[in-house]
PDB file of C-alpha atoms in Angstrom:
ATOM      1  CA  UNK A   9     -11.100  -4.572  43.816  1.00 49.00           C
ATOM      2  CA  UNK A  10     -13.243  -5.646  41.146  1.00 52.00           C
ATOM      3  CA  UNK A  11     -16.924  -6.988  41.445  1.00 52.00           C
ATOM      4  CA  UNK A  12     -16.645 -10.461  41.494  1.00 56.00           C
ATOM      5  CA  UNK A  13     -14.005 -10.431  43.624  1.00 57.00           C
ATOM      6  CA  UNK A  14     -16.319  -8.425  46.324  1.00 53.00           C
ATOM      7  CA  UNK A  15     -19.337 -10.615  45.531  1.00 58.00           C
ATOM      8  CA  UNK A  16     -17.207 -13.822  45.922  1.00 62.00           C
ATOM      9  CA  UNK A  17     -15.336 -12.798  49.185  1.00 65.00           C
ATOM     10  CA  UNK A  18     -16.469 -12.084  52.872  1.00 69.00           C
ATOM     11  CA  UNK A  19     -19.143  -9.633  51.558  1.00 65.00           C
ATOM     12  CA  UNK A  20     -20.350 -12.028  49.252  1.00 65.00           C
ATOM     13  CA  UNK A  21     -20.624 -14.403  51.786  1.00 69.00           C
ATOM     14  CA  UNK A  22     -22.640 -11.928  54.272  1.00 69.00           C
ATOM     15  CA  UNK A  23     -24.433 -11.251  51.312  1.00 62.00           C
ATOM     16  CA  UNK A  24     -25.960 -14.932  51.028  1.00 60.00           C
ATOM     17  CA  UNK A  25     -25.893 -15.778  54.541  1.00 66.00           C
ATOM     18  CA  UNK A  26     -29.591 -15.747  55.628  1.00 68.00           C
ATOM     19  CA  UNK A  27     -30.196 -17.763  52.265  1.00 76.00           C
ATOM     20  CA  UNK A  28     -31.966 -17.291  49.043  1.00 84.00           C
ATOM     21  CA  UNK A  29     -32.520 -14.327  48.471  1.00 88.00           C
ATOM     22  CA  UNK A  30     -35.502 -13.576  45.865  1.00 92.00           C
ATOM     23  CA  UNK A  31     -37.011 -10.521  44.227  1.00 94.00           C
ATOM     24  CA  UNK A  32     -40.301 -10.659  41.895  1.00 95.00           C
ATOM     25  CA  UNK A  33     -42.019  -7.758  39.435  1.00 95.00           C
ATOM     26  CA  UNK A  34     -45.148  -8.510  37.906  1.00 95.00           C
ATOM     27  CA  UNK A  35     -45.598  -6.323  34.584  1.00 95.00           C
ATOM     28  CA  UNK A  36     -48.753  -5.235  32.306  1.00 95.00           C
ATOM     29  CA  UNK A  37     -48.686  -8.095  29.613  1.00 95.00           C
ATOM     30  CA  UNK A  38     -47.892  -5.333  26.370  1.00 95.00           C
ATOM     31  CA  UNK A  39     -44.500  -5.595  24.766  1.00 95.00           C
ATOM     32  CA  UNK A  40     -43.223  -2.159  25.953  1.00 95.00           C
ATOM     33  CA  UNK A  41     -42.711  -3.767  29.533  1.00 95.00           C
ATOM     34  CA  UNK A  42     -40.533  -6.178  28.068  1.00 95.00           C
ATOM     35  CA  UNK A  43     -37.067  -3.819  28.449  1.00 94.00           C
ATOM     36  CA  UNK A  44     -37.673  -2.834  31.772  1.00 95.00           C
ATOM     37  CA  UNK A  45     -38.549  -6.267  32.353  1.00 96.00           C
ATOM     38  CA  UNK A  46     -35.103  -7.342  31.191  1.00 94.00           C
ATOM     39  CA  UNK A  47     -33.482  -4.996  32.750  1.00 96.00           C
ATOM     40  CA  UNK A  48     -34.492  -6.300  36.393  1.00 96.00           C
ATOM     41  CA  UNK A  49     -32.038  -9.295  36.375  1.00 96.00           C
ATOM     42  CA  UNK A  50     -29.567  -7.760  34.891  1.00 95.00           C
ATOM     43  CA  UNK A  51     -29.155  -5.096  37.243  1.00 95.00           C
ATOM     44  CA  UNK A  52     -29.614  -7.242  40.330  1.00 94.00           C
ATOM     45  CA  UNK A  53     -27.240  -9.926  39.268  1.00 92.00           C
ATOM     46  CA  UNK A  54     -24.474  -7.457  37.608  1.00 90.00           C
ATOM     47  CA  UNK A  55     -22.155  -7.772  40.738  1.00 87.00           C
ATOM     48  CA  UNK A  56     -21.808 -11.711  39.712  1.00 88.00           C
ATOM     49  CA  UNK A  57     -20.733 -11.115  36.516  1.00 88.00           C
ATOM     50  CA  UNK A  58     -23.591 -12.985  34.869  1.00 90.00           C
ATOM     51  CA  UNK A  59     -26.212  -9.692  34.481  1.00 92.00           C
ATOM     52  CA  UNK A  60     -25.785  -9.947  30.465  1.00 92.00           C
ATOM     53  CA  UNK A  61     -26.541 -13.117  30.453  1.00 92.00           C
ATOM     54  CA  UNK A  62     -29.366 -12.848  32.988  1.00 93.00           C
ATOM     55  CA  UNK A  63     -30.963 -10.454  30.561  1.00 94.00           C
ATOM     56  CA  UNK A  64     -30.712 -12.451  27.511  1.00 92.00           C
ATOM     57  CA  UNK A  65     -32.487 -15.156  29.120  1.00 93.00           C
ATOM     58  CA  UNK A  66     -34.741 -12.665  30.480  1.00 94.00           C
ATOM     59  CA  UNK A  67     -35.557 -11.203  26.712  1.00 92.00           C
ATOM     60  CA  UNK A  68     -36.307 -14.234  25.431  1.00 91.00           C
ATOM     61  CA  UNK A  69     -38.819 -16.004  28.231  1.00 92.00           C
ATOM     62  CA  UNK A  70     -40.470 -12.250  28.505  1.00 94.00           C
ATOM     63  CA  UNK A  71     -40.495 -12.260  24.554  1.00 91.00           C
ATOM     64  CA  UNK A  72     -41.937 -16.051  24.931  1.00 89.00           C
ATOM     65  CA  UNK A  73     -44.691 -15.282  27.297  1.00 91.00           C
ATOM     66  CA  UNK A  74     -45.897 -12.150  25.320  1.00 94.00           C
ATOM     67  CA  UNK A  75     -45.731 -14.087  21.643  1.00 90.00           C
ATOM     68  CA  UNK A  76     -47.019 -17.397  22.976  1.00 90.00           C
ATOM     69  CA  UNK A  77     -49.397 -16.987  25.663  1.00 93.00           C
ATOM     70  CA  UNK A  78     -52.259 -15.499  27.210  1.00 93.00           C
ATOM     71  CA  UNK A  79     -50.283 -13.027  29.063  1.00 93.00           C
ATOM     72  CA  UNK A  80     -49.643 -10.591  25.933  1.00 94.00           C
ATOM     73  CA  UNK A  81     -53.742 -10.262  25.436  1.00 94.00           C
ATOM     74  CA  UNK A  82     -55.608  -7.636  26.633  1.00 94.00           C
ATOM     75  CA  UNK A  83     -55.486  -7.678  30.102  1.00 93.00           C
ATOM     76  CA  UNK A  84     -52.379 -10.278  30.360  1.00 93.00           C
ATOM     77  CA  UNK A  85     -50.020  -9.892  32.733  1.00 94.00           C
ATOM     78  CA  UNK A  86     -46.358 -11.628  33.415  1.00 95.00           C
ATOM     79  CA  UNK A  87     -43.768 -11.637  35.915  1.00 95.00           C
ATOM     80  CA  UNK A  88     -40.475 -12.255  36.419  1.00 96.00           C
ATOM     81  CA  UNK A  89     -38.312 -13.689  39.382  1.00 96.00           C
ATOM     82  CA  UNK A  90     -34.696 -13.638  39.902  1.00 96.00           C
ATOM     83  CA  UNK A  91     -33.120 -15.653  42.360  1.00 94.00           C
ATOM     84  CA  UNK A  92     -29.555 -15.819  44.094  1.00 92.00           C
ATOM     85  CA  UNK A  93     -27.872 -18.132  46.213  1.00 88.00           C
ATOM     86  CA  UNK A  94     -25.322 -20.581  45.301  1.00 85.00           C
ATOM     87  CA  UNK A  95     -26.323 -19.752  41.463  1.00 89.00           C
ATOM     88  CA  UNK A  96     -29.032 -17.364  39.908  1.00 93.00           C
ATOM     89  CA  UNK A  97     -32.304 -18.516  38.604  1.00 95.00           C
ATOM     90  CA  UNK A  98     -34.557 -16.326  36.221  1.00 96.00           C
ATOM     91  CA  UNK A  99     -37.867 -17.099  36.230  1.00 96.00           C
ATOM     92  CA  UNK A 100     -40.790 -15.451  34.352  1.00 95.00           C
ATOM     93  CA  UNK A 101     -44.217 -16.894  34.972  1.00 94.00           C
ATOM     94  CA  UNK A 102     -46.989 -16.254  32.473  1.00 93.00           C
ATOM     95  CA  UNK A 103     -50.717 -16.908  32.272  1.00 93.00           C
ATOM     96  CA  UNK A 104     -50.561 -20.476  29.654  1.00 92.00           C
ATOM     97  CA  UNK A 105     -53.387 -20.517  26.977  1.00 86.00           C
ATOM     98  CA  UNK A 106     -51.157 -22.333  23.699  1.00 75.00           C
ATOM     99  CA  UNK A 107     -49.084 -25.110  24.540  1.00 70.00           C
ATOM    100  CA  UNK A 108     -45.745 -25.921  26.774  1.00 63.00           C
ATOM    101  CA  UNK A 109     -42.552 -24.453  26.156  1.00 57.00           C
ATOM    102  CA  UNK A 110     -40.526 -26.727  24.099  1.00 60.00           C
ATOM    103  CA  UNK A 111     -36.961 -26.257  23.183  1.00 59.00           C
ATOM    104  CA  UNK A 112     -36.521 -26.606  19.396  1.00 60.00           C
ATOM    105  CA  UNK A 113     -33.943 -28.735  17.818  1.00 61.00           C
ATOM    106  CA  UNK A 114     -31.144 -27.433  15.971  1.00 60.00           C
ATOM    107  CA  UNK A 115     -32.013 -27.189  11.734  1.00 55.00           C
ATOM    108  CA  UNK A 116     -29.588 -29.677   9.806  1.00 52.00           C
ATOM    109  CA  UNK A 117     -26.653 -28.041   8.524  1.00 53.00           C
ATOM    110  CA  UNK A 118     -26.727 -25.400  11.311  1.00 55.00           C
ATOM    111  CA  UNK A 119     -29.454 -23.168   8.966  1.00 50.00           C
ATOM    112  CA  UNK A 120     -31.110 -20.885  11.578  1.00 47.00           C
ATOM    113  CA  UNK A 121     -34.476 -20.114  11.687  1.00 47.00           C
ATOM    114  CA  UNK A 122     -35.964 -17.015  12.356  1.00 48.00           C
ATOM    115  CA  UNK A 123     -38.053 -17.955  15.235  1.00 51.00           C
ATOM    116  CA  UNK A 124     -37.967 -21.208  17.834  1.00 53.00           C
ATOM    117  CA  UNK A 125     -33.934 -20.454  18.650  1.00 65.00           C
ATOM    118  CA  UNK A 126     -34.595 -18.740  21.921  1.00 71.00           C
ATOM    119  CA  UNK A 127     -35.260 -21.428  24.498  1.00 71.00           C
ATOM    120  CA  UNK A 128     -32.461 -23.612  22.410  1.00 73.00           C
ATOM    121  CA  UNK A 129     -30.371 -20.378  23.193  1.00 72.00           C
ATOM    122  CA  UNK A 130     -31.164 -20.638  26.543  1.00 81.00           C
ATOM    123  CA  UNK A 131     -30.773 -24.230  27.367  1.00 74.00           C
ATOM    124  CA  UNK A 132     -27.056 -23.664  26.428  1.00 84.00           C
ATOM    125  CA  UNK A 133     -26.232 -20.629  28.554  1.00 83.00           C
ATOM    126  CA  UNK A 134     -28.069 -22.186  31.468  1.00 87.00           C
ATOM    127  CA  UNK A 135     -26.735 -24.628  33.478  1.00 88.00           C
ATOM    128  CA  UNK A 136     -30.534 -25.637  33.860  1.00 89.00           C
ATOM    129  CA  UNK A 137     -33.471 -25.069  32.935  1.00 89.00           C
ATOM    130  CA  UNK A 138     -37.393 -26.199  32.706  1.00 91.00           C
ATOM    131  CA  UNK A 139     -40.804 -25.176  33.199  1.00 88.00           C
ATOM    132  CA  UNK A 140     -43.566 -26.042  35.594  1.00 89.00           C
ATOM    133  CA  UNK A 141     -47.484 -25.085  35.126  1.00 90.00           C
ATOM    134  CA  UNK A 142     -50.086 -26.183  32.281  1.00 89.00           C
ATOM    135  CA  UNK A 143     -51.555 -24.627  29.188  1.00 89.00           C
ATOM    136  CA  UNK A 144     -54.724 -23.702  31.624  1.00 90.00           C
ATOM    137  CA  UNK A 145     -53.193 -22.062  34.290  1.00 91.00           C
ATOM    138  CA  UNK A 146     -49.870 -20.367  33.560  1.00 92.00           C
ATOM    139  CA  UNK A 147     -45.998 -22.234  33.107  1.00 92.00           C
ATOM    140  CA  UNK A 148     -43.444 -20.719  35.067  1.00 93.00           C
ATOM    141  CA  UNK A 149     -40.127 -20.785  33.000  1.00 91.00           C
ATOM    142  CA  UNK A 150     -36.849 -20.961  34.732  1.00 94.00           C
ATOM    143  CA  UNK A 151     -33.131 -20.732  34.037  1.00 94.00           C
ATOM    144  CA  UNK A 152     -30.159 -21.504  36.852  1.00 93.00           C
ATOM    145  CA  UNK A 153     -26.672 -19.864  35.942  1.00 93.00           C
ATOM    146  CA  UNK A 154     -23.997 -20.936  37.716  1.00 90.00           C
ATOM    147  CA  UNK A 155     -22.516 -18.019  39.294  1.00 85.00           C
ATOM    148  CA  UNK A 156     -18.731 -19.391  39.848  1.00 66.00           C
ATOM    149  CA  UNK A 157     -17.974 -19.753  36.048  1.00 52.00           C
ATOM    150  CA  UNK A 158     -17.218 -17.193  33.183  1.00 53.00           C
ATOM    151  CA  UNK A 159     -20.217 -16.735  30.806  1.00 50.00           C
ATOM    152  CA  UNK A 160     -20.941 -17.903  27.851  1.00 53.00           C
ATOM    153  CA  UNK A 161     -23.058 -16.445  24.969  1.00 58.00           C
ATOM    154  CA  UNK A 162     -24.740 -18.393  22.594  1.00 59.00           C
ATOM    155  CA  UNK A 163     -24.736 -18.418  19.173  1.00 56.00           C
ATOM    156  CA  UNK A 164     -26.993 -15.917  17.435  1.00 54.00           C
TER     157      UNK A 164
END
């Protein structure tokens, strides 16, 4: 028997049957956090066959909060939540300080840019996505992934 197959079947179904269930880490705001901070979805949602994808989305909000915000200064902290219920959510909270996350359009002529792809990277392997939070006290960042379909990477 295969993973999914246990995840989606009676044991699956014990597994969700008091609800959500959530876990949450909060990490030191320096970039050296940000694999074991990746590595927390994907290990908890591995058994629904979306863990790789959980940790791509989970690289690039960590990456996000650490480039963008106050949370990779000195003294910055971030954390991350994962989710899991009818579908996953990743969710990595950060401390604000320059502006709302804003997914970037795609170039003409499908050029890529170096930077401003990840959230558009996101936005297509999530079913949903969005942020809550202000500039002055911290955005939470989220991402839903639908749990019953076969994953999809985006392009890189």
């Amino acid at each position: 028997m295969v993973a999914e197959e246990i995840f989606s079947g009676p044991s699956g179904q014990w597994l969700r049957s008091s609800g959500v269930m959530v876990w949450r880490r909060a990490y030191p705001g320096r970039m050296d956090q940000a694999a074991s901070a990746r590595k927390l979805p994907a290990y908890l949602l591995a058994d629904t066959g979306r863990g790789e994808d959980a940790e791509w989305i989970a690289a690039e909000l960590v990456s996000n909060a650490l480039l963008y915000t106050r949370s990779g200064e000195r003294g910055g902290w971030f954390g991350i939540e994962v989710m899991l219920g009818e579908r996953a959510q990743i969710a990595v909270r950060d401390l604000g300080g320059r502006g709302v996350p804003r997914v970037s359009p795609e170039q003409a002529g499908g050029q890529l840019r170096e930077h401003g792809r990840g959230l558009l990277g996101v936005s297509r392997l999530a079913r949903a996505m969005g942020f809550s939070g202000s500039p002055d006290l911290g955005h939470t960042v989220w991402a839903q992934l639908d749990i019953r379909t076969e994953p999809q990477r985006p392009a890189s």
